[in-house]
Amino acid sequence: QVQLVASGGGSVQAGGSLRLSCSVSGLSYSSVCMGWFRQAPGKEREGVASIDRGNTAYADSVKGRFTISADNAKNTLELQMNSLKPDDTAMYYCAAEPLVYRCWKWQYEYWGLGTQVTVSS
């Protein structure tokens, strides 16, 4: 059974930082693509960052501010978020996808429950 559990969300003022973590079980962690998505109220879900065997991709809105990383030994995915803005306020989800070609189209098979990030101005 695949399980992804995200944590680390919270409330922070604009300009602050947060670090999200996602523990993964039930998957061969090193052979899947992992990603972070977010969904703000009234908006569609959007891909934020992804990582596949060290190759990373970011949404334009977070480039230079967010960093995705993976600890294969611990089966943990992380998202370091710096210089946070009120527009970053959303529910953040981690996800996993076994097929790389789907990963780069932001199409993911497995999802975890979200963790809320709130950035105040």
CSV table of N, CA, C and O in Angstrom, one decimal:
chain,number,residue,atom,x,y,z
A,1,GLN,N,0.8,-1.2,0.0
A,1,GLN,CA,0.0,0.0,0.0
A,1,GLN,C,0.9,1.2,0.0
A,1,GLN,O,1.7,1.4,0.8
A,2,VAL,N,0.6,2.1,-1.0
A,2,VAL,CA,1.4,3.3,-1.1
A,2,VAL,C,0.9,4.4,-0.1
A,2,VAL,O,-0.3,4.6,0.0
A,3,GLN,N,1.8,5.0,0.6
A,3,GLN,CA,1.4,6.1,1.6
A,3,GLN,C,2.4,7.2,1.5
A,3,GLN,O,3.6,7.0,1.5
A,4,LEU,N,1.8,8.4,1.4
A,4,LEU,CA,2.6,9.6,1.4
A,4,LEU,C,2.0,10.5,2.5
A,4,LEU,O,0.8,10.8,2.5
A,5,VAL,N,2.9,11.0,3.4
A,5,VAL,CA,2.4,11.8,4.5
A,5,VAL,C,3.2,13.1,4.5
A,5,VAL,O,4.4,13.1,4.7
A,6,ALA,N,2.5,14.2,4.3
A,6,ALA,CA,3.2,15.5,4.2
A,6,ALA,C,3.1,16.2,5.6
A,6,ALA,O,2.1,16.0,6.3
A,7,SER,N,4.1,16.9,5.9
A,7,SER,CA,4.1,17.7,7.2
A,7,SER,C,5.0,18.9,7.0
A,7,SER,O,5.6,19.1,6.0
A,8,GLY,N,4.9,19.8,8.0
A,8,GLY,CA,5.8,21.0,8.0
A,8,GLY,C,5.1,22.3,7.7
A,8,GLY,O,5.7,23.3,7.7
A,9,GLY,N,3.8,22.2,7.3
A,9,GLY,CA,3.1,23.5,7.0
A,9,GLY,C,2.9,24.3,8.2
A,9,GLY,O,3.2,23.9,9.4
A,10,GLY,N,2.4,25.5,8.0
A,10,GLY,CA,2.2,26.4,9.1
A,10,GLY,C,1.9,27.8,8.6
A,10,GLY,O,1.7,28.0,7.4
A,11,SER,N,2.0,28.8,9.6
A,11,SER,CA,1.7,30.2,9.2
A,11,SER,C,3.0,30.9,9.4
A,11,SER,O,3.8,30.7,10.4
A,12,VAL,N,3.3,31.8,8.5
A,12,VAL,CA,4.5,32.6,8.5
A,12,VAL,C,4.3,33.9,7.8
A,12,VAL,O,3.3,34.1,7.0
A,13,GLN,N,5.1,34.9,8.2
A,13,GLN,CA,4.9,36.2,7.6
A,13,GLN,C,5.7,36.3,6.2
A,13,GLN,O,6.6,35.5,6.0
A,14,ALA,N,5.2,37.2,5.4
A,14,ALA,CA,5.9,37.3,4.1
A,14,ALA,C,7.4,37.5,4.3
A,14,ALA,O,7.8,38.3,5.2
A,15,GLY,N,8.2,36.9,3.4
A,15,GLY,CA,9.6,36.9,3.6
A,15,GLY,C,10.2,35.8,4.4
A,15,GLY,O,11.4,35.6,4.4
A,16,GLY,N,9.3,35.1,5.1
A,16,GLY,CA,9.8,34.0,5.9
A,16,GLY,C,10.0,32.7,5.2
A,16,GLY,O,9.9,32.6,3.9
A,17,SER,N,10.4,31.7,5.9
A,17,SER,CA,10.7,30.4,5.3
A,17,SER,C,9.9,29.2,6.0
A,17,SER,O,9.6,29.3,7.2
A,18,LEU,N,9.7,28.2,5.3
A,18,LEU,CA,9.1,27.0,5.8
A,18,LEU,C,9.8,25.8,5.1
A,18,LEU,O,10.2,25.9,3.9
A,19,ARG,N,9.8,24.6,5.7
A,19,ARG,CA,10.4,23.4,5.1
A,19,ARG,C,9.3,22.3,5.3
A,19,ARG,O,8.9,21.9,6.4
A,20,LEU,N,8.8,21.9,4.1
A,20,LEU,CA,7.9,20.8,4.1
A,20,LEU,C,8.6,19.4,3.9
A,20,LEU,O,9.6,19.4,3.2
A,21,SER,N,8.0,18.4,4.5
A,21,SER,CA,8.6,17.1,4.4
A,21,SER,C,7.5,16.1,4.0
A,21,SER,O,6.3,16.3,4.3
A,22,CYS,N,7.8,15.0,3.3
A,22,CYS,CA,6.9,14.0,2.9
A,22,CYS,C,7.5,12.7,3.1
A,22,CYS,O,8.6,12.4,2.4
A,23,SER,N,7.0,11.9,3.9
A,23,SER,CA,7.5,10.5,4.1
A,23,SER,C,6.7,9.6,3.1
A,23,SER,O,5.5,9.7,2.9
A,24,VAL,N,7.5,8.7,2.5
A,24,VAL,CA,6.9,7.8,1.5
A,24,VAL,C,7.1,6.3,1.9
A,24,VAL,O,8.2,5.9,2.3
A,25,SER,N,6.1,5.5,1.7
A,25,SER,CA,6.2,4.1,2.0
A,25,SER,C,5.4,3.4,0.9
A,25,SER,O,4.5,3.9,0.3
A,26,GLY,N,5.8,2.1,0.7
A,26,GLY,CA,5.1,1.3,-0.3
A,26,GLY,C,5.5,1.5,-1.7
A,26,GLY,O,5.0,0.9,-2.6
A,27,LEU,N,6.6,2.3,-1.9
A,27,LEU,CA,7.1,2.5,-3.2
A,27,LEU,C,8.6,2.3,-3.2
A,27,LEU,O,9.3,2.5,-2.2
A,28,SER,N,9.2,1.9,-4.3
A,28,SER,CA,10.6,1.8,-4.5
A,28,SER,C,11.0,3.3,-4.7
A,28,SER,O,11.0,3.8,-5.9
A,29,TYR,N,11.4,4.0,-3.7
A,29,TYR,CA,11.5,5.4,-3.7
A,29,TYR,C,12.4,5.9,-4.8
A,29,TYR,O,12.2,6.9,-5.4
A,30,SER,N,13.5,5.3,-4.9
A,30,SER,CA,14.6,5.8,-5.9
A,30,SER,C,14.1,5.6,-7.3
A,30,SER,O,14.8,6.2,-8.2
A,31,SER,N,13.1,4.9,-7.6
A,31,SER,CA,12.7,4.7,-9.0
A,31,SER,C,11.4,5.4,-9.4
A,31,SER,O,10.8,5.1,-10.5
A,32,VAL,N,11.0,6.3,-8.6
A,32,VAL,CA,9.8,7.1,-8.9
A,32,VAL,C,10.1,8.6,-9.0
A,32,VAL,O,11.1,9.0,-8.4
A,33,CYS,N,9.3,9.3,-9.7
A,33,CYS,CA,9.4,10.8,-9.7
A,33,CYS,C,8.6,11.3,-8.5
A,33,CYS,O,7.5,10.8,-8.3
A,34,MET,N,9.1,12.3,-7.8
A,34,MET,CA,8.3,12.8,-6.7
A,34,MET,C,8.1,14.3,-7.0
A,34,MET,O,8.9,15.0,-7.6
A,35,GLY,N,7.0,14.8,-6.5
A,35,GLY,CA,6.7,16.2,-6.7
A,35,GLY,C,5.8,16.8,-5.6
A,35,GLY,O,5.3,16.2,-4.7
A,36,TRP,N,5.8,18.1,-5.6
A,36,TRP,CA,5.0,18.9,-4.7
A,36,TRP,C,4.0,19.7,-5.6
A,36,TRP,O,4.4,20.3,-6.6
A,37,PHE,N,2.8,19.8,-5.1
A,37,PHE,CA,1.7,20.5,-5.8
A,37,PHE,C,1.1,21.4,-4.7
A,37,PHE,O,1.3,21.2,-3.5
A,38,ARG,N,0.3,22.4,-5.2
A,38,ARG,CA,-0.4,23.2,-4.2
A,38,ARG,C,-1.8,23.6,-4.8
A,38,ARG,O,-1.9,23.7,-6.1
A,39,GLN,N,-2.7,23.9,-3.9
A,39,GLN,CA,-4.0,24.4,-4.4
A,39,GLN,C,-4.5,25.4,-3.4
A,39,GLN,O,-4.7,25.2,-2.2
A,40,ALA,N,-4.7,26.6,-4.0
A,40,ALA,CA,-5.3,27.7,-3.2
A,40,ALA,C,-6.8,27.7,-3.3
A,40,ALA,O,-7.3,27.2,-4.4
A,41,PRO,N,-7.5,28.3,-2.4
A,41,PRO,CA,-9.0,28.3,-2.5
A,41,PRO,C,-9.4,29.0,-3.8
A,41,PRO,O,-8.9,30.1,-4.1
A,42,GLY,N,-10.3,28.4,-4.5
A,42,GLY,CA,-10.8,28.9,-5.7
A,42,GLY,C,-9.9,28.8,-6.9
A,42,GLY,O,-10.2,29.3,-8.0
A,43,LYS,N,-8.8,28.1,-6.8
A,43,LYS,CA,-7.8,28.0,-7.9
A,43,LYS,C,-7.6,26.5,-8.2
A,43,LYS,O,-7.8,25.7,-7.3
A,44,GLU,N,-7.1,26.3,-9.4
A,44,GLU,CA,-6.8,24.9,-9.8
A,44,GLU,C,-5.5,24.5,-9.1
A,44,GLU,O,-4.6,25.3,-8.8
A,45,ARG,N,-5.3,23.2,-8.9
A,45,ARG,CA,-4.1,22.7,-8.4
A,45,ARG,C,-3.0,22.9,-9.4
A,45,ARG,O,-3.2,22.7,-10.6
A,46,GLU,N,-1.8,23.2,-8.9
A,46,GLU,CA,-0.7,23.5,-9.8
A,46,GLU,C,0.6,22.8,-9.3
A,46,GLU,O,0.8,22.6,-8.1
A,47,GLY,N,1.4,22.3,-10.2
A,47,GLY,CA,2.6,21.7,-9.9
A,47,GLY,C,3.6,22.8,-9.4
A,47,GLY,O,3.7,23.8,-10.1
A,48,VAL,N,4.3,22.5,-8.3
A,48,VAL,CA,5.3,23.5,-7.8
A,48,VAL,C,6.7,23.0,-8.1
A,48,VAL,O,7.5,23.8,-8.6
A,49,ALA,N,7.0,21.8,-7.8
A,49,ALA,CA,8.4,21.3,-8.0
A,49,ALA,C,8.4,19.8,-8.1
A,49,ALA,O,7.5,19.1,-7.6
A,50,SER,N,9.3,19.3,-8.9
A,50,SER,CA,9.4,17.8,-9.0
A,50,SER,C,10.9,17.4,-9.1
A,50,SER,O,11.8,18.2,-9.4
A,51,ILE,N,11.2,16.1,-8.8
A,51,ILE,CA,12.5,15.6,-8.8
A,51,ILE,C,12.5,14.2,-9.2
A,51,ILE,O,11.6,13.4,-8.8
A,52,ASP,N,13.4,13.9,-10.1
A,52,ASP,CA,13.5,12.5,-10.6
A,52,ASP,C,15.0,12.2,-10.8
A,52,ASP,O,15.7,12.8,-11.7
A,53,ARG,N,15.5,11.3,-9.9
A,53,ARG,CA,16.9,10.9,-10.0
A,53,ARG,C,17.9,12.1,-10.0
A,53,ARG,O,18.8,12.2,-10.8
A,54,GLY,N,17.5,13.1,-9.3
A,54,GLY,CA,18.4,14.3,-9.2
A,54,GLY,C,18.0,15.4,-10.1
A,54,GLY,O,18.5,16.6,-9.9
A,55,ASN,N,17.2,15.1,-11.1
A,55,ASN,CA,16.8,16.2,-12.1
A,55,ASN,C,15.6,16.9,-11.5
A,55,ASN,O,14.6,16.2,-11.0
A,56,THR,N,15.6,18.2,-11.5
A,56,THR,CA,14.5,19.0,-10.8
A,56,THR,C,13.8,19.9,-11.8
A,56,THR,O,14.4,20.3,-12.9
A,57,ALA,N,12.6,20.2,-11.5
A,57,ALA,CA,11.8,21.2,-12.3
A,57,ALA,C,11.0,22.0,-11.3
A,57,ALA,O,10.6,21.5,-10.3
A,58,TYR,N,10.8,23.3,-11.7
A,58,TYR,CA,10.1,24.2,-10.8
A,58,TYR,C,9.1,25.0,-11.6
A,58,TYR,O,9.3,25.3,-12.8
A,59,ALA,N,8.0,25.3,-11.0
A,59,ALA,CA,7.1,26.3,-11.6
A,59,ALA,C,7.8,27.7,-11.6
A,59,ALA,O,8.6,28.0,-10.7
A,60,ASP,N,7.5,28.5,-12.6
A,60,ASP,CA,8.1,29.8,-12.7
A,60,ASP,C,7.9,30.6,-11.5
A,60,ASP,O,8.8,31.4,-11.1
A,61,SER,N,6.8,30.5,-10.9
A,61,SER,CA,6.4,31.3,-9.8
A,61,SER,C,7.2,31.1,-8.5
A,61,SER,O,7.3,31.9,-7.6
A,62,VAL,N,7.9,29.9,-8.5
A,62,VAL,CA,8.7,29.6,-7.3
A,62,VAL,C,10.2,29.5,-7.6
A,62,VAL,O,11.0,29.2,-6.6
A,63,LYS,N,10.6,29.6,-8.8
A,63,LYS,CA,12.0,29.4,-9.1
A,63,LYS,C,12.9,30.4,-8.4
A,63,LYS,O,12.5,31.6,-8.3
A,64,GLY,N,14.0,29.9,-7.8
A,64,GLY,CA,14.9,30.8,-7.1
A,64,GLY,C,14.5,31.0,-5.6
A,64,GLY,O,15.3,31.5,-4.8
A,65,ARG,N,13.3,30.5,-5.3
A,65,ARG,CA,12.8,30.6,-3.9
A,65,ARG,C,12.6,29.3,-3.2
A,65,ARG,O,12.8,29.1,-2.0
A,66,PHE,N,12.2,28.3,-4.0
A,66,PHE,CA,11.9,27.0,-3.5
A,66,PHE,C,13.0,26.0,-3.9
A,66,PHE,O,13.5,26.1,-5.1
A,67,THR,N,13.3,25.0,-3.1
A,67,THR,CA,14.2,24.0,-3.5
A,67,THR,C,13.6,22.6,-3.1
A,67,THR,O,13.3,22.4,-1.9
A,68,ILE,N,13.6,21.7,-4.0
A,68,ILE,CA,13.1,20.3,-3.8
A,68,ILE,C,14.3,19.4,-3.6
A,68,ILE,O,15.3,19.6,-4.3
A,69,SER,N,14.2,18.5,-2.7
A,69,SER,CA,15.3,17.6,-2.4
A,69,SER,C,14.7,16.2,-2.0
A,69,SER,O,13.6,16.2,-1.5
A,70,ALA,N,15.5,15.2,-2.1
A,70,ALA,CA,15.0,13.8,-1.8
A,70,ALA,C,16.1,13.1,-1.0
A,70,ALA,O,17.3,13.2,-1.4
A,71,ASP,N,15.8,12.5,0.1
A,71,ASP,CA,16.7,11.7,0.9
A,71,ASP,C,16.3,10.2,0.6
A,71,ASP,O,15.3,9.7,1.3
A,72,ASN,N,17.0,9.6,-0.3
A,72,ASN,CA,16.6,8.2,-0.7
A,72,ASN,C,16.7,7.2,0.5
A,72,ASN,O,15.9,6.3,0.6
A,73,ALA,N,17.7,7.5,1.3
A,73,ALA,CA,17.9,6.5,2.5
A,73,ALA,C,16.8,6.6,3.4
A,73,ALA,O,16.4,5.6,4.1
A,74,LYS,N,16.2,7.8,3.6
A,74,LYS,CA,15.1,7.9,4.5
A,74,LYS,C,13.7,7.9,3.9
A,74,LYS,O,12.7,8.1,4.5
A,75,ASN,N,13.7,7.7,2.5
A,75,ASN,CA,12.4,7.8,1.8
A,75,ASN,C,11.6,9.1,2.1
A,75,ASN,O,10.4,9.0,2.4
A,76,THR,N,12.3,10.2,2.1
A,76,THR,CA,11.7,11.5,2.5
A,76,THR,C,11.9,12.5,1.4
A,76,THR,O,13.0,12.6,0.8
A,77,LEU,N,10.9,13.2,1.0
A,77,LEU,CA,10.9,14.3,0.1
A,77,LEU,C,10.8,15.6,0.9
A,77,LEU,O,10.0,15.6,1.8
A,78,GLU,N,11.5,16.6,0.5
A,78,GLU,CA,11.4,17.9,1.2
A,78,GLU,C,11.3,19.0,0.2
A,78,GLU,O,11.6,18.9,-1.0
A,79,LEU,N,10.7,20.1,0.7
A,79,LEU,CA,10.6,21.3,-0.1
A,79,LEU,C,10.9,22.5,0.8
A,79,LEU,O,10.2,22.8,1.8
A,80,GLN,N,12.1,23.1,0.6
A,80,GLN,CA,12.5,24.3,1.3
A,80,GLN,C,11.9,25.5,0.6
A,80,GLN,O,12.2,25.7,-0.6
A,81,MET,N,11.2,26.3,1.3
A,81,MET,CA,10.5,27.4,0.8
A,81,MET,C,11.0,28.7,1.4
A,81,MET,O,10.8,28.9,2.7
A,82,ASN,N,11.7,29.5,0.7
A,82,ASN,CA,12.2,30.8,1.2
A,82,ASN,C,11.5,32.0,0.5
A,82,ASN,O,10.8,31.8,-0.5
A,83,SER,N,11.7,33.1,1.1
A,83,SER,CA,11.1,34.4,0.6
A,83,SER,C,9.6,34.2,0.3
A,83,SER,O,9.2,34.5,-0.8
A,84,LEU,N,8.9,33.6,1.2
A,84,LEU,CA,7.5,33.3,1.0
A,84,LEU,C,6.7,34.6,0.8
A,84,LEU,O,7.0,35.6,1.4
A,85,LYS,N,5.7,34.4,-0.1
A,85,LYS,CA,4.8,35.5,-0.4
A,85,LYS,C,3.4,35.1,-0.1
A,85,LYS,O,3.0,34.0,0.0
A,86,PRO,N,2.5,36.1,0.1
A,86,PRO,CA,1.1,35.8,0.4
A,86,PRO,C,0.5,34.9,-0.7
A,86,PRO,O,-0.4,34.0,-0.4
A,87,ASP,N,0.9,35.1,-2.0
A,87,ASP,CA,0.4,34.2,-3.1
A,87,ASP,C,0.8,32.8,-2.9
A,87,ASP,O,0.3,31.9,-3.7
A,88,ASP,N,1.8,32.5,-2.0
A,88,ASP,CA,2.1,31.1,-1.8
A,88,ASP,C,1.2,30.3,-0.9
A,88,ASP,O,1.3,29.1,-0.7
A,89,THR,N,0.2,31.1,-0.3
A,89,THR,CA,-0.7,30.5,0.6
A,89,THR,C,-1.6,29.4,-0.2
A,89,THR,O,-2.2,29.7,-1.2
A,90,ALA,N,-1.6,28.2,0.3
A,90,ALA,CA,-2.3,27.1,-0.3
A,90,ALA,C,-2.1,25.9,0.5
A,90,ALA,O,-1.4,25.8,1.5
A,91,MET,N,-2.9,24.8,0.1
A,91,MET,CA,-2.7,23.5,0.7
A,91,MET,C,-1.6,22.9,-0.2
A,91,MET,O,-1.8,22.9,-1.4
A,92,TYR,N,-0.6,22.3,0.4
A,92,TYR,CA,0.5,21.7,-0.4
A,92,TYR,C,0.4,20.2,-0.2
A,92,TYR,O,0.2,19.6,0.8
A,93,TYR,N,0.6,19.5,-1.4
A,93,TYR,CA,0.5,18.1,-1.5
A,93,TYR,C,1.8,17.5,-2.0
A,93,TYR,O,2.4,18.1,-3.0
A,94,CYS,N,2.2,16.3,-1.5
A,94,CYS,CA,3.3,15.6,-2.2
A,94,CYS,C,2.7,14.5,-3.0
A,94,CYS,O,1.6,14.0,-2.7
A,95,ALA,N,3.4,14.1,-4.0
A,95,ALA,CA,2.9,13.1,-4.9
A,95,ALA,C,4.0,12.3,-5.5
A,95,ALA,O,5.2,12.7,-5.5
A,96,ALA,N,3.7,11.1,-6.0
A,96,ALA,CA,4.6,10.2,-6.6
A,96,ALA,C,4.1,9.6,-7.9
A,96,ALA,O,2.9,9.4,-8.0
A,97,GLU,N,5.0,9.4,-8.8
A,97,GLU,CA,4.6,8.9,-10.2
A,97,GLU,C,5.7,8.0,-10.7
A,97,GLU,O,6.9,8.4,-10.8
A,98,PRO,N,5.4,6.7,-11.0
A,98,PRO,CA,6.4,5.7,-11.4
A,98,PRO,C,6.9,6.0,-12.9
A,98,PRO,O,8.0,5.6,-13.2
A,99,LEU,N,6.1,6.6,-13.7
A,99,LEU,CA,6.4,6.8,-15.1
A,99,LEU,C,7.0,8.2,-15.4
A,99,LEU,O,6.3,9.2,-15.2
A,100,VAL,N,8.2,8.3,-15.8
A,100,VAL,CA,8.9,9.6,-15.9
A,100,VAL,C,8.1,10.5,-16.9
A,100,VAL,O,8.0,11.7,-16.6
A,101,TYR,N,7.7,10.0,-18.0
A,101,TYR,CA,7.1,10.8,-19.0
A,101,TYR,C,5.8,11.5,-18.5
A,101,TYR,O,5.5,12.6,-18.8
A,102,ARG,N,5.1,10.8,-17.6
A,102,ARG,CA,3.9,11.5,-16.9
A,102,ARG,C,4.4,12.5,-15.9
A,102,ARG,O,3.7,13.5,-15.7
A,103,CYS,N,5.4,12.2,-15.3
A,103,CYS,CA,6.0,13.1,-14.2
A,103,CYS,C,6.2,14.5,-14.8
A,103,CYS,O,5.8,15.5,-14.3
A,104,TRP,N,6.9,14.6,-16.0
A,104,TRP,CA,7.2,15.9,-16.6
A,104,TRP,C,6.0,16.6,-17.2
A,104,TRP,O,6.1,17.7,-17.6
A,105,LYS,N,4.9,15.9,-17.2
A,105,LYS,CA,3.6,16.6,-17.6
A,105,LYS,C,2.8,16.8,-16.4
A,105,LYS,O,1.6,17.2,-16.5
A,106,TRP,N,3.4,16.7,-15.2
A,106,TRP,CA,2.7,17.0,-13.9
A,106,TRP,C,1.5,16.1,-13.7
A,106,TRP,O,0.5,16.5,-13.2
A,107,GLN,N,1.6,14.8,-14.2
A,107,GLN,CA,0.6,13.9,-14.0
A,107,GLN,C,1.1,12.8,-13.1
A,107,GLN,O,2.0,12.1,-13.4
A,108,TYR,N,0.4,12.7,-11.9
A,108,TYR,CA,0.9,11.9,-10.8
A,108,TYR,C,-0.1,10.9,-10.4
A,108,TYR,O,-1.3,11.2,-10.4
A,109,GLU,N,0.3,9.7,-10.0
A,109,GLU,CA,-0.6,8.6,-9.7
A,109,GLU,C,-0.9,8.6,-8.2
A,109,GLU,O,-2.1,8.4,-7.8
A,110,TYR,N,0.1,8.8,-7.3
A,110,TYR,CA,-0.1,8.7,-5.9
A,110,TYR,C,-0.1,10.0,-5.2
A,110,TYR,O,0.8,10.8,-5.5
A,111,TRP,N,-1.0,10.2,-4.3
A,111,TRP,CA,-1.1,11.5,-3.6
A,111,TRP,C,-1.2,11.3,-2.1
A,111,TRP,O,-1.8,10.3,-1.6
A,112,GLY,N,-0.6,12.3,-1.4
A,112,GLY,CA,-0.8,12.3,0.1
A,112,GLY,C,-1.8,13.3,0.5
A,112,GLY,O,-2.2,14.1,-0.4
A,113,LEU,N,-2.1,13.3,1.7
A,113,LEU,CA,-3.0,14.4,2.3
A,113,LEU,C,-2.1,15.7,2.3
A,113,LEU,O,-0.9,15.6,2.4
A,114,GLY,N,-2.8,16.8,2.3
A,114,GLY,CA,-2.0,18.1,2.2
A,114,GLY,C,-1.6,18.6,3.5
A,114,GLY,O,-2.1,18.2,4.6
A,115,THR,N,-0.8,19.6,3.5
A,115,THR,CA,-0.4,20.4,4.6
A,115,THR,C,-0.5,21.9,4.3
A,115,THR,O,-0.1,22.3,3.2
A,116,GLN,N,-1.2,22.6,5.2
A,116,GLN,CA,-1.5,24.0,4.9
A,116,GLN,C,-0.4,24.9,5.1
A,116,GLN,O,0.3,24.9,6.2
A,117,VAL,N,-0.2,25.8,4.2
A,117,VAL,CA,0.8,26.9,4.3
A,117,VAL,C,0.1,28.2,4.1
A,117,VAL,O,-0.6,28.4,3.2
A,118,THR,N,0.3,29.1,5.1
A,118,THR,CA,-0.4,30.4,5.1
A,118,THR,C,0.7,31.5,5.3
A,118,THR,O,1.4,31.4,6.3
A,119,VAL,N,0.7,32.4,4.4
A,119,VAL,CA,1.7,33.5,4.4
A,119,VAL,C,0.9,34.8,4.5
A,119,VAL,O,0.1,35.1,3.7
A,120,SER,N,1.2,35.5,5.6
A,120,SER,CA,0.5,36.8,5.8
A,120,SER,C,1.4,37.9,5.4
A,120,SER,O,2.6,37.9,5.5
A,121,SER,N,0.8,39.0,5.0
A,121,SER,CA,1.5,40.2,4.5
A,121,SER,C,1.9,41.1,5.7
A,121,SER,O,1.3,41.0,6.8
